[in-house]
mmCIF file of C-alpha atoms in Angstrom:
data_model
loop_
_atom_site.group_PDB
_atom_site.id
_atom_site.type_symbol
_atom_site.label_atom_id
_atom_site.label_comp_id
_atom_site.label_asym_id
_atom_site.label_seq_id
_atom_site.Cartn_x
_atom_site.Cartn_y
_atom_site.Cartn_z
ATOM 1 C CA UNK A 790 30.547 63.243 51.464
ATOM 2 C CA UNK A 791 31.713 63.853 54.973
ATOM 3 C CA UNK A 792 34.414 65.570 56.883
ATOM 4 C CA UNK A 793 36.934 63.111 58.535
ATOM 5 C CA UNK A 794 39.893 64.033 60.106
ATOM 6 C CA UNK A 795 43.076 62.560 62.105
ATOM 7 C CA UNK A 796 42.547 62.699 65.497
ATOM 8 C CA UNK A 797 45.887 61.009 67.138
ATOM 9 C CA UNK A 798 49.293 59.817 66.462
ATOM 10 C CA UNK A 799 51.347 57.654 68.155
ATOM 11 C CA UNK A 800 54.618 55.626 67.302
ATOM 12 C CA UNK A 801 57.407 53.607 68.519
ATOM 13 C CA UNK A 802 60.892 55.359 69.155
ATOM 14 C CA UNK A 803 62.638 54.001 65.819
ATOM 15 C CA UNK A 804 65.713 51.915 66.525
ATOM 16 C CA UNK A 805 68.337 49.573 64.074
ATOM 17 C CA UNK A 806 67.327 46.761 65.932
ATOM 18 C CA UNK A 807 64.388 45.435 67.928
ATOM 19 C CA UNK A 808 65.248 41.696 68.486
ATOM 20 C CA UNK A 809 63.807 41.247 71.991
ATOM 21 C CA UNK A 810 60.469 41.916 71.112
ATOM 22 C CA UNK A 811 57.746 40.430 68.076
ATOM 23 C CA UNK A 812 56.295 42.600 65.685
ATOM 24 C CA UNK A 813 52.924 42.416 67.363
ATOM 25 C CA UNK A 814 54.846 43.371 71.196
ATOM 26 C CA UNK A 815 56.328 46.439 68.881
ATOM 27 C CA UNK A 816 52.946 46.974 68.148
ATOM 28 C CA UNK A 817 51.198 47.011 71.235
ATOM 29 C CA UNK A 818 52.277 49.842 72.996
ATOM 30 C CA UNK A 819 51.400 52.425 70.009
ATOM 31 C CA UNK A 820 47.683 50.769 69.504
ATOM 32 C CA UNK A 821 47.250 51.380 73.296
ATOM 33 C CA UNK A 822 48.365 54.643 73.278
ATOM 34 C CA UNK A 823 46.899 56.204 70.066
ATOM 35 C CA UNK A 824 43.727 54.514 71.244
ATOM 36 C CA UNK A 825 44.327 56.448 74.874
ATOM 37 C CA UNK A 826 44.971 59.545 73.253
ATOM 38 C CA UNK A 827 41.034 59.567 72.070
ATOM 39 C CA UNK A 828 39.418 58.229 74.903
ATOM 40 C CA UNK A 829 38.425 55.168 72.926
ATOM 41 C CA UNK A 830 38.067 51.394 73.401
ATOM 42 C CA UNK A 831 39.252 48.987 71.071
ATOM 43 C CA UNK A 832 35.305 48.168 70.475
ATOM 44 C CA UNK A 833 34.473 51.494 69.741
ATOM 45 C CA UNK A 834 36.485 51.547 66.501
ATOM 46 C CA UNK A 835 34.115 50.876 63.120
ATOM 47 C CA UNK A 836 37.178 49.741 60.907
ATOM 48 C CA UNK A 837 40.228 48.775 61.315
ATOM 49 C CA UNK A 838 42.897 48.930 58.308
ATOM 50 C CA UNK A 839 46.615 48.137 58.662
ATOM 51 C CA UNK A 840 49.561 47.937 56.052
ATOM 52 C CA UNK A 841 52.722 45.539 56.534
ATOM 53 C CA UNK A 842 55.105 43.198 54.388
ATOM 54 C CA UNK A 843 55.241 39.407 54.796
ATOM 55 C CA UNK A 844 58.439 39.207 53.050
ATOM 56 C CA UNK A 845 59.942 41.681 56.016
ATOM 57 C CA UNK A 846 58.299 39.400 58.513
ATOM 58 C CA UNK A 847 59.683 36.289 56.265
ATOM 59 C CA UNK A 848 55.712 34.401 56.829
ATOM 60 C CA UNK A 849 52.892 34.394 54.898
ATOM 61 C CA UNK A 850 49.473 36.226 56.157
ATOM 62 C CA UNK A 851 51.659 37.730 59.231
ATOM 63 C CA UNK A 852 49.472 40.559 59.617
ATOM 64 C CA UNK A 853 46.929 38.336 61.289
ATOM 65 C CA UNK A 854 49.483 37.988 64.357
ATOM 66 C CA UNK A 855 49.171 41.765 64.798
ATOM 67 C CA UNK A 856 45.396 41.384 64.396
ATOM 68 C CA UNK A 857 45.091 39.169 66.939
ATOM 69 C CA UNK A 858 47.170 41.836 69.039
ATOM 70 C CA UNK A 859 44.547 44.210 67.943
ATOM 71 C CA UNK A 860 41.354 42.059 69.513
ATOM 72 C CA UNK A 861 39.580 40.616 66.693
ATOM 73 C CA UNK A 862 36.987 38.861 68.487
ATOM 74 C CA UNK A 863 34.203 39.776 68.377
ATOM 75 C CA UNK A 864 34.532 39.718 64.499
ATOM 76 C CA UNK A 865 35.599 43.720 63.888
ATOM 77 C CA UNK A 866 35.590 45.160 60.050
ATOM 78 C CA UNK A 867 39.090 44.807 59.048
ATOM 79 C CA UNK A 868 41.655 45.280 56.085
ATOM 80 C CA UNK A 869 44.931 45.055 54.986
ATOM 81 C CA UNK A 870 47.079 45.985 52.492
ATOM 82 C CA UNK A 871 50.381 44.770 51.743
ATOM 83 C CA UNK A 872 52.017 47.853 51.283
ATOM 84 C CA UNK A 873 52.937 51.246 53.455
ATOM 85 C CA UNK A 874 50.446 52.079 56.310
ATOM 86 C CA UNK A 875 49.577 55.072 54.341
ATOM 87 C CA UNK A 876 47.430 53.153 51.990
ATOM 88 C CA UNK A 877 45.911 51.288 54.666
ATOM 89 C CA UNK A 878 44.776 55.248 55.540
ATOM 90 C CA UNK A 879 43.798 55.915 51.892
ATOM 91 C CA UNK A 880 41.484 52.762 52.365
ATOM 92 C CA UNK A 881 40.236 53.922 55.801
ATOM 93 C CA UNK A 882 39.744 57.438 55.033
ATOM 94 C CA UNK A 883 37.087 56.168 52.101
ATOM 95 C CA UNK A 884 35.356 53.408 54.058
ATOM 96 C CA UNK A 885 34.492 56.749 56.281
ATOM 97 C CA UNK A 886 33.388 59.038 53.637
ATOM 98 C CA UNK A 887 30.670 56.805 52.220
ATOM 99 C CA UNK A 888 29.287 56.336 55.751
ATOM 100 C CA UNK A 889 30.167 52.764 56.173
ATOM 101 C CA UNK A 890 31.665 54.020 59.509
ATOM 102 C CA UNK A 891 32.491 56.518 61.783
ATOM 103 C CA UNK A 892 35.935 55.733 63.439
ATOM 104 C CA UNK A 893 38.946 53.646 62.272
ATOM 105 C CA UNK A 894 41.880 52.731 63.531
ATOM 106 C CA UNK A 895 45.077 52.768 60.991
ATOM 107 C CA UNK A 896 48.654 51.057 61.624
ATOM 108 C CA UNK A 897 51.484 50.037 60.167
ATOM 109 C CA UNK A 898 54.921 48.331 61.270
ATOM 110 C CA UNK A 899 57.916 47.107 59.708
ATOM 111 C CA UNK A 900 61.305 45.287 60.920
ATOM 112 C CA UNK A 901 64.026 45.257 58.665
ATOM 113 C CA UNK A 902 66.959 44.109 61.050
ATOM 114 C CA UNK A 903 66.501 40.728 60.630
ATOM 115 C CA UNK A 904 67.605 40.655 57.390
ATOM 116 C CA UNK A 905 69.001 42.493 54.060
ATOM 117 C CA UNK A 906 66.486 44.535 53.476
ATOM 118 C CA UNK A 907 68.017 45.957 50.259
ATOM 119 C CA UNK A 908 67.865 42.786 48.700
ATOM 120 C CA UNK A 909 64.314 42.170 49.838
ATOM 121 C CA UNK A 910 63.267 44.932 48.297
ATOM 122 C CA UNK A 911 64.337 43.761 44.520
ATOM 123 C CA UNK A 912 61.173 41.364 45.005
ATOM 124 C CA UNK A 913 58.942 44.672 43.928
ATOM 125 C CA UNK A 914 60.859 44.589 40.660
ATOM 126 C CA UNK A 915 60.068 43.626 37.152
ATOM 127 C CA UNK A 916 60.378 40.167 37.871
ATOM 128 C CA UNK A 917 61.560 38.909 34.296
ATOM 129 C CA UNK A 918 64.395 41.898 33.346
ATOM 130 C CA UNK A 919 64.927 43.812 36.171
ATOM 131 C CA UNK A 920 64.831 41.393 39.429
ATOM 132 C CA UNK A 921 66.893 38.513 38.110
ATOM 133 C CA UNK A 922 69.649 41.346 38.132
ATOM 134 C CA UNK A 923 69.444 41.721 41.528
ATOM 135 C CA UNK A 924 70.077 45.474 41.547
ATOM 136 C CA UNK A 925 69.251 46.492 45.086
ATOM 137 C CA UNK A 926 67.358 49.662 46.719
ATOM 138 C CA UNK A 927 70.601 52.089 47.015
ATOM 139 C CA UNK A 928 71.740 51.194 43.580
ATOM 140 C CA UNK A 929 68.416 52.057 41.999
ATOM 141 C CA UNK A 930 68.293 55.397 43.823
ATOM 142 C CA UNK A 931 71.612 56.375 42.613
ATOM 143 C CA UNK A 932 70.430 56.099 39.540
ATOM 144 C CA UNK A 933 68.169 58.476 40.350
ATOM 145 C CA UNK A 934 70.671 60.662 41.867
ATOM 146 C CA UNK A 935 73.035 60.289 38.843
ATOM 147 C CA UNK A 936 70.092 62.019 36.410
ATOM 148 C CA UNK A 937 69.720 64.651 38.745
ATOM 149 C CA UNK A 938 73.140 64.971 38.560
ATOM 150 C CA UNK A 939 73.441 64.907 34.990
ATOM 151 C CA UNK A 940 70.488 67.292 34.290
ATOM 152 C CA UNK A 941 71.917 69.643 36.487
ATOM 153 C CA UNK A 942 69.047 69.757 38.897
ATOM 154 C CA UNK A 943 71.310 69.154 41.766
ATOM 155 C CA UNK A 944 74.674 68.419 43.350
ATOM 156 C CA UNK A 945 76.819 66.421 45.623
ATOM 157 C CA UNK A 946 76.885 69.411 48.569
ATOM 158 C CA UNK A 947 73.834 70.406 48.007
ATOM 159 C CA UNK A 948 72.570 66.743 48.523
ATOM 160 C CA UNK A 949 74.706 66.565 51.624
ATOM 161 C CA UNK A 950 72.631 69.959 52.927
ATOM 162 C CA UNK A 951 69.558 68.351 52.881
ATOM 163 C CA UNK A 952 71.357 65.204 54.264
ATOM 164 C CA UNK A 953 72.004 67.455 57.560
ATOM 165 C CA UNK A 954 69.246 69.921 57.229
ATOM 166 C CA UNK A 955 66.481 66.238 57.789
ATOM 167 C CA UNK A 956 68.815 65.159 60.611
ATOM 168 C CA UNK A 957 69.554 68.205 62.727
ATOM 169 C CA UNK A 958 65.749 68.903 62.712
ATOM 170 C CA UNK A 959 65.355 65.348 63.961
ATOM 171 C CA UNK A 960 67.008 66.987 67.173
ATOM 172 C CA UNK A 961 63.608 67.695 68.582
ATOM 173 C CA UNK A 962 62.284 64.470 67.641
ATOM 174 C CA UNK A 963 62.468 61.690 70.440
ATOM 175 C CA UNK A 964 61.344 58.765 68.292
ATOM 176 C CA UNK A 965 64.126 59.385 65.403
ATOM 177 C CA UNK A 966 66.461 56.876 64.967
ATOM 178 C CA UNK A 967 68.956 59.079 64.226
ATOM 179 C CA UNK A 968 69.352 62.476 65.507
ATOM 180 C CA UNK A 969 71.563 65.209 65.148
ATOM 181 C CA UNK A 970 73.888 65.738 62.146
ATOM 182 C CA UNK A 971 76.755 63.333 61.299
ATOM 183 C CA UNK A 972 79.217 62.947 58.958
ATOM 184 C CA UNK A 973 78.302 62.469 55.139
ATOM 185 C CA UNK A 974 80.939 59.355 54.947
ATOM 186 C CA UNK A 975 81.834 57.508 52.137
ATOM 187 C CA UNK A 976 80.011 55.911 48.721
ATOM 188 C CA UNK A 977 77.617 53.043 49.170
ATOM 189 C CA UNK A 978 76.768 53.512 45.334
ATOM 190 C CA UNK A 979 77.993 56.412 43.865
ATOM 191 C CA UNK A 980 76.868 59.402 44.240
ATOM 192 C CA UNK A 981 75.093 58.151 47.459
ATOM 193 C CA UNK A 982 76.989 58.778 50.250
ATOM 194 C CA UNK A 983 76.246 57.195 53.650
ATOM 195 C CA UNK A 984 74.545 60.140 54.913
ATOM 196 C CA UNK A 985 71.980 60.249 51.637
ATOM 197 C CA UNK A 986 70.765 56.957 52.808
ATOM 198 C CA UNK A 987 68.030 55.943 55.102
ATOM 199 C CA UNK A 988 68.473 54.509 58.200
ATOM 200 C CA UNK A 989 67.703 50.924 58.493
ATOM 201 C CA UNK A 990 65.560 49.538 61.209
ATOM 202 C CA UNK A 991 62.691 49.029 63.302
ATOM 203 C CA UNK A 992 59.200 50.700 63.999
ATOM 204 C CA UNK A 993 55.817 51.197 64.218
ATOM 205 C CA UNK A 994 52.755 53.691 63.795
ATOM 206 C CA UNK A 995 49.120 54.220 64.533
ATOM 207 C CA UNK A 996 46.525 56.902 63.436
ATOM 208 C CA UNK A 997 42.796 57.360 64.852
ATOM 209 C CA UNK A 998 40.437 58.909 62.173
ATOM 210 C CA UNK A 999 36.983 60.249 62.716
ATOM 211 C CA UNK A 1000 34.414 62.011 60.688
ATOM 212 C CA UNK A 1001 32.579 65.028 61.376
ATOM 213 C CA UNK A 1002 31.416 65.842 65.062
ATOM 214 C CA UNK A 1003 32.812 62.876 66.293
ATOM 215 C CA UNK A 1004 36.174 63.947 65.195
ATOM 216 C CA UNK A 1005 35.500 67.329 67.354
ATOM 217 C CA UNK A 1006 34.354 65.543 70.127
ATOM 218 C CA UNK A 1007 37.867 63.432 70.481
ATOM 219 C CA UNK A 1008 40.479 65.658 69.409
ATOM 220 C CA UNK A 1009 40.813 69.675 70.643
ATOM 221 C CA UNK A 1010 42.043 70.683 66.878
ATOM 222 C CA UNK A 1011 40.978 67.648 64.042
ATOM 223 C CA UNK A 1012 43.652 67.244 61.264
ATOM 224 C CA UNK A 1013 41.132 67.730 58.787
ATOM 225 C CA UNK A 1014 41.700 65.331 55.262
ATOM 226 C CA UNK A 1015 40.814 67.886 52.627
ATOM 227 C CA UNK A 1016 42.307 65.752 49.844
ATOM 228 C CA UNK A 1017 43.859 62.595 49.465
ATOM 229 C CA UNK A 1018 45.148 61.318 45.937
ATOM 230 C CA UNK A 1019 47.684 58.238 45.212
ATOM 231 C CA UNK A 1020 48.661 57.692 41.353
ATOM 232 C CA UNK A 1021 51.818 55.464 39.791
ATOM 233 C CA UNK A 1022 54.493 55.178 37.326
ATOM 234 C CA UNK A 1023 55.322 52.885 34.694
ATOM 235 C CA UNK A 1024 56.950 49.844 36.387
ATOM 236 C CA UNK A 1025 59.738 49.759 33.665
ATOM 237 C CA UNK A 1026 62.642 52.119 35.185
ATOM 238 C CA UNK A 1027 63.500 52.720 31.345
ATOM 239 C CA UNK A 1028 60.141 54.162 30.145
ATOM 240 C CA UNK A 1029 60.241 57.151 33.137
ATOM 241 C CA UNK A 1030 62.358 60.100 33.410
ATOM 242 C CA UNK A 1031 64.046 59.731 36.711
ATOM 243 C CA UNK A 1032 64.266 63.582 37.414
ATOM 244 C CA UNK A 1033 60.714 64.021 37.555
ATOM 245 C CA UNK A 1034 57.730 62.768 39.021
ATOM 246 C CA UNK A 1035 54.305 63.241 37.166
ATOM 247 C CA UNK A 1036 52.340 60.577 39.336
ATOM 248 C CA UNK A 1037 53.267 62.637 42.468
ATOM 249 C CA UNK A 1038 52.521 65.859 40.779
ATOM 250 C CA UNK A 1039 49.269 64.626 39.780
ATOM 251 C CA UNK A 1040 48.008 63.246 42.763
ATOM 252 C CA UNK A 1041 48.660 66.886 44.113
ATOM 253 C CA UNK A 1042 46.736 68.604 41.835
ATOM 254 C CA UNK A 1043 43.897 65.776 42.499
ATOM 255 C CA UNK A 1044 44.474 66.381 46.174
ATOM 256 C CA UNK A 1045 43.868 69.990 46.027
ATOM 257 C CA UNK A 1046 47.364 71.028 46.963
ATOM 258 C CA UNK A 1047 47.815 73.914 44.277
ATOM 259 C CA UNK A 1048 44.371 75.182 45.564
ATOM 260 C CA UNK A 1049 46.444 77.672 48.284
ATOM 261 C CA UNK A 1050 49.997 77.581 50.022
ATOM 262 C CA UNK A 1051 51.027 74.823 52.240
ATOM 263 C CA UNK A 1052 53.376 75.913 55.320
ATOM 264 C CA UNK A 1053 54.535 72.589 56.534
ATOM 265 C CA UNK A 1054 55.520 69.545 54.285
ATOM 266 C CA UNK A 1055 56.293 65.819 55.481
ATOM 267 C CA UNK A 1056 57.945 64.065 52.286
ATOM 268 C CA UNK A 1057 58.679 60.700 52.231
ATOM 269 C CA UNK A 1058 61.980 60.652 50.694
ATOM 270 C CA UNK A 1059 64.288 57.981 51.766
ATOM 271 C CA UNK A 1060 67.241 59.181 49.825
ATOM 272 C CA UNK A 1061 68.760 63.015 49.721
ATOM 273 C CA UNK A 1062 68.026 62.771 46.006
ATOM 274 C CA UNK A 1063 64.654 62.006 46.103
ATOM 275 C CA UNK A 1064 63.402 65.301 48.247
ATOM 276 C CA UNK A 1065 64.630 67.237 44.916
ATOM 277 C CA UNK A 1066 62.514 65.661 42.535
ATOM 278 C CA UNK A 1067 59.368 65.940 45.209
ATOM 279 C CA UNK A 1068 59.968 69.445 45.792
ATOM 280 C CA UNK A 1069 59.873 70.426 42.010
ATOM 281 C CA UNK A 1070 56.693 67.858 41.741
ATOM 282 C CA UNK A 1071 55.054 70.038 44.633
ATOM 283 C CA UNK A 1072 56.310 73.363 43.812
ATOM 284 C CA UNK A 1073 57.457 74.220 47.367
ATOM 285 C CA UNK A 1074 58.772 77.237 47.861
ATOM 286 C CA UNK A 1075 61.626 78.201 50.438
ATOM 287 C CA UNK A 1076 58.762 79.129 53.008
ATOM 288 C CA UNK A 1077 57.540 75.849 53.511
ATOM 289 C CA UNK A 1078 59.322 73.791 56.453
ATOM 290 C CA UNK A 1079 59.850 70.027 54.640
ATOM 291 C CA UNK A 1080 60.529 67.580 56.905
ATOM 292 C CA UNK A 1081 60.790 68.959 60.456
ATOM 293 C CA UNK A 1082 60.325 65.743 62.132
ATOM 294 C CA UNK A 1083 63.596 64.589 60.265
ATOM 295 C CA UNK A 1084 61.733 62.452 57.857
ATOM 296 C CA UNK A 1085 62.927 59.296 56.477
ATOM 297 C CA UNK A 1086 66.296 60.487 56.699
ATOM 298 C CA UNK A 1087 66.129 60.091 60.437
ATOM 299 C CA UNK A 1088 63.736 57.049 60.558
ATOM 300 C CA UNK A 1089 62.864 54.324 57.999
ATOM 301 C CA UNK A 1090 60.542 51.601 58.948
ATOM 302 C CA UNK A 1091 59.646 49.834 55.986
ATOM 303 C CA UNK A 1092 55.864 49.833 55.716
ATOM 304 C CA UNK A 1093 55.069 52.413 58.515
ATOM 305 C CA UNK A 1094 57.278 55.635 57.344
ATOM 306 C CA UNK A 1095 54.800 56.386 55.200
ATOM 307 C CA UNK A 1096 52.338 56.684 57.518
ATOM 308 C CA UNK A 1097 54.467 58.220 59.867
ATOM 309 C CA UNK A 1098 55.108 61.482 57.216
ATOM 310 C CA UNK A 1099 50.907 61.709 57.756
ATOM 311 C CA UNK A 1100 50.667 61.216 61.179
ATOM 312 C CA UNK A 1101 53.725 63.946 61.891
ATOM 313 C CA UNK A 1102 51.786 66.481 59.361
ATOM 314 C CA UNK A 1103 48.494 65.388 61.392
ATOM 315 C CA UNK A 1104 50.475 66.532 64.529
ATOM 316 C CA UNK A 1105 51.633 69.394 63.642
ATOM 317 C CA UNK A 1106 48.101 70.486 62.729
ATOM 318 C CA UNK A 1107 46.658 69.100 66.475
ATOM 319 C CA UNK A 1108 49.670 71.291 68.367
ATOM 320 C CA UNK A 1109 49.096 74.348 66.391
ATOM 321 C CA UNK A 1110 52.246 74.364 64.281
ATOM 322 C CA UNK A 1111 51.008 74.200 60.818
ATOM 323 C CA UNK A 1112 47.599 75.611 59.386
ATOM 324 C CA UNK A 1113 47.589 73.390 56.147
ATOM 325 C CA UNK A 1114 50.131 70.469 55.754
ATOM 326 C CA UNK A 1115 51.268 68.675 52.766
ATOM 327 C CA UNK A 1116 51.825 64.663 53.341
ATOM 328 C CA UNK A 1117 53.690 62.790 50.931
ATOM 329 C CA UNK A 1118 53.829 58.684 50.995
ATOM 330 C CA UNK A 1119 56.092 56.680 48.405
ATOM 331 C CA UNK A 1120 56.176 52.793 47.592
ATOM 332 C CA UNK A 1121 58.921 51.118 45.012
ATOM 333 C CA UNK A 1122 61.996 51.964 43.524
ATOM 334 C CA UNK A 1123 62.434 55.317 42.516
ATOM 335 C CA UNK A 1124 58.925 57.205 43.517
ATOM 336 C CA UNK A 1125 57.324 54.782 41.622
ATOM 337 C CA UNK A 1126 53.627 55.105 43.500
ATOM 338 C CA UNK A 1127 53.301 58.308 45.358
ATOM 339 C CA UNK A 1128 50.622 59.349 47.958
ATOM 340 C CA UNK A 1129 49.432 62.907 48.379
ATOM 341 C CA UNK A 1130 47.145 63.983 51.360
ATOM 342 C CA UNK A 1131 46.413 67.305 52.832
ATOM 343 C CA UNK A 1132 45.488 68.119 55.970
ATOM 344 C CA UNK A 1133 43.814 71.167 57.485
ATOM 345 C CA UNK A 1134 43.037 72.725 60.787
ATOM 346 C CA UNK A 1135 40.003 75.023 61.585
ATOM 347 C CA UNK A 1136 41.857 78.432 62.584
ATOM 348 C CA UNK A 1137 39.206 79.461 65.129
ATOM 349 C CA UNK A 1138 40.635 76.285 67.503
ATOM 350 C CA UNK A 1139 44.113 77.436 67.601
#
């Protein structure tokens, strides 16, 4: 098995609305840039993997739009998966470990303005008891935040800590959507308060991976992938403890996490709620910085904020911030399917 690694970044600044442009003119300026980052031509890339929703984009087989964007022709290898860009990675990151090839280009996008995205999202529920119900993304997460409540695990100020911790670190981040701290504000579903929410909106993201001495060859310090694990819950909300997360913790321990301390940690926690159950899954200490890019708190794009949390970990690794980073990608209500990945730099390139 080989080494790969990230070797760039790149994504949109994250706003509430991006009605003058198409998802695939979103798109566009992140493929060209991620791509410029390297060095690299669009035909120098072995795979290509991306990871969107067609219910967001309200048409069937929309990714092929942003394919198209991409330059398809000549016939490229290419996937997609209809979930968060960080799978799309999970899918890339193998196709280079067996050998199959030795670049690949990862990206994800997402626009929820157009639409109720709250209500979209009860189409990933139990389709016979739970979605006829209609019980929408905040109301499921205060569930959540209810049991943790309940169990003692957390509280409404302490929520509201993390609420402005995620936000004033977004400060330093130029693509956040919202930066800077800001009132909690009222209840959208008790004990959610405005400010435990995410942000809805627009965005995109884009990753370049690489294996072995290629990856040295087009990046100064390689984000190295020493693990990457994804496991799932029960789809029945009334079969899972909501306080705890055994898919995420499990996906850790097959991602080699526990192996050695992590100093930086991008979670992929939409809600103020959910960072407490993934810190207990994760076991991170005080001494780990979680979420310095703001995290999902400060930008949400449905499909690529998963893959964000990987690229910003990835970063951090290129510029010399972090040594060995913890990223952490979630899909469906409640943590249902969790992503673990860790990354690595070599400490002789910093």
């Amino acid at each position: 098995m080989r080494d790969v690694a990230i070797v760039a970044f790149s994504q949109t600044d994250h706003v509430r609305s991006s009605e003058e442009v198409s998802e695939v003119e979103m798109l566009m300026p992140v493929l060209h840039d991620v791509l410029g980052r390297t060095g690299l031509r669009t035909g120098d890339i072995g795979f290509t993997c991306s990871g969107s929703c067609d219910y967001l984009a309200g048409r069937a087989f929309s990714f092929t739009m942003a394919l198209d964007g991409v330059g398809a022709w000549p016939p490229i290898p290419e996937s997609h998966v209809e979930m968060d860009g960080a799978w799309a990675l999970y899918e890339a990151w193998v196709k280079l470990l067996t050998g199959e090839a030795d670049t690949a280009l990862v990206y994800a996008y997402g626009k929820s303005s157009p639409g109720s995205v709250r209500d979209v999202l009860t189409r990933q529920l139990d389709p016979y008891y739970v979605a006829p119900l209609w019980p929408d993304s905040i109301a499921l997460a205060a569930l959540q935040a209810q049991a943790l409540i309940d169990s003692g695990e957390t509280d409404e100020p302490a929520l509201a800590a993390i609420a402005e911790r995620s936000r004033t670190a977004a400060g330093d981040n130029p693509h956040a959507q919202l930066r800077g701290p800001r009132p909690q504000g009222g209840y959208v579903v008790r004990p959610l308060r405005t400010g435990d929410c995410p942000p809805v909106g627009d965005g995109a993201a884009a990753v370049v991976l690489a294996a072995g001495d290629r990856a040295r060859e087009l990046c100064p310090r390689p984000a190295w992938i020493r693990g990457m694990d994804h496991r799932v819950e029960p789809h029945a909300l009334g079969v899972r403890d909501l306080t705890d997360s055994p898919s995420t913790r499990l996906a850790a321990e097959r991602a080699g996490v526990f192996e050695r301390p992590v100093d930086t940690a991008e979670l992929h926690a939409p809600f103020t709620s959910q960072e407490v159950v993934l810190r207990r899954a994760l076991r991170l200490g005080r001494s780990v910085a979680v979420n310095p890019s703001g995290g999902a708190l400060a930008a949400n794009p449905v499909m690529a904020a998963g893959l964000i949390r990987v690229g910003e970990a990835a970063a951090a690794v290129h510029r010399g911030a972090s040594d060995r980073a913890l990223a952490h990608a979630t899909s469906g209500p409640c943590l249902q399917q969790n992503l673990v990945a860790v990354l690595e730099g070599e400490p002789h390139a910093r």
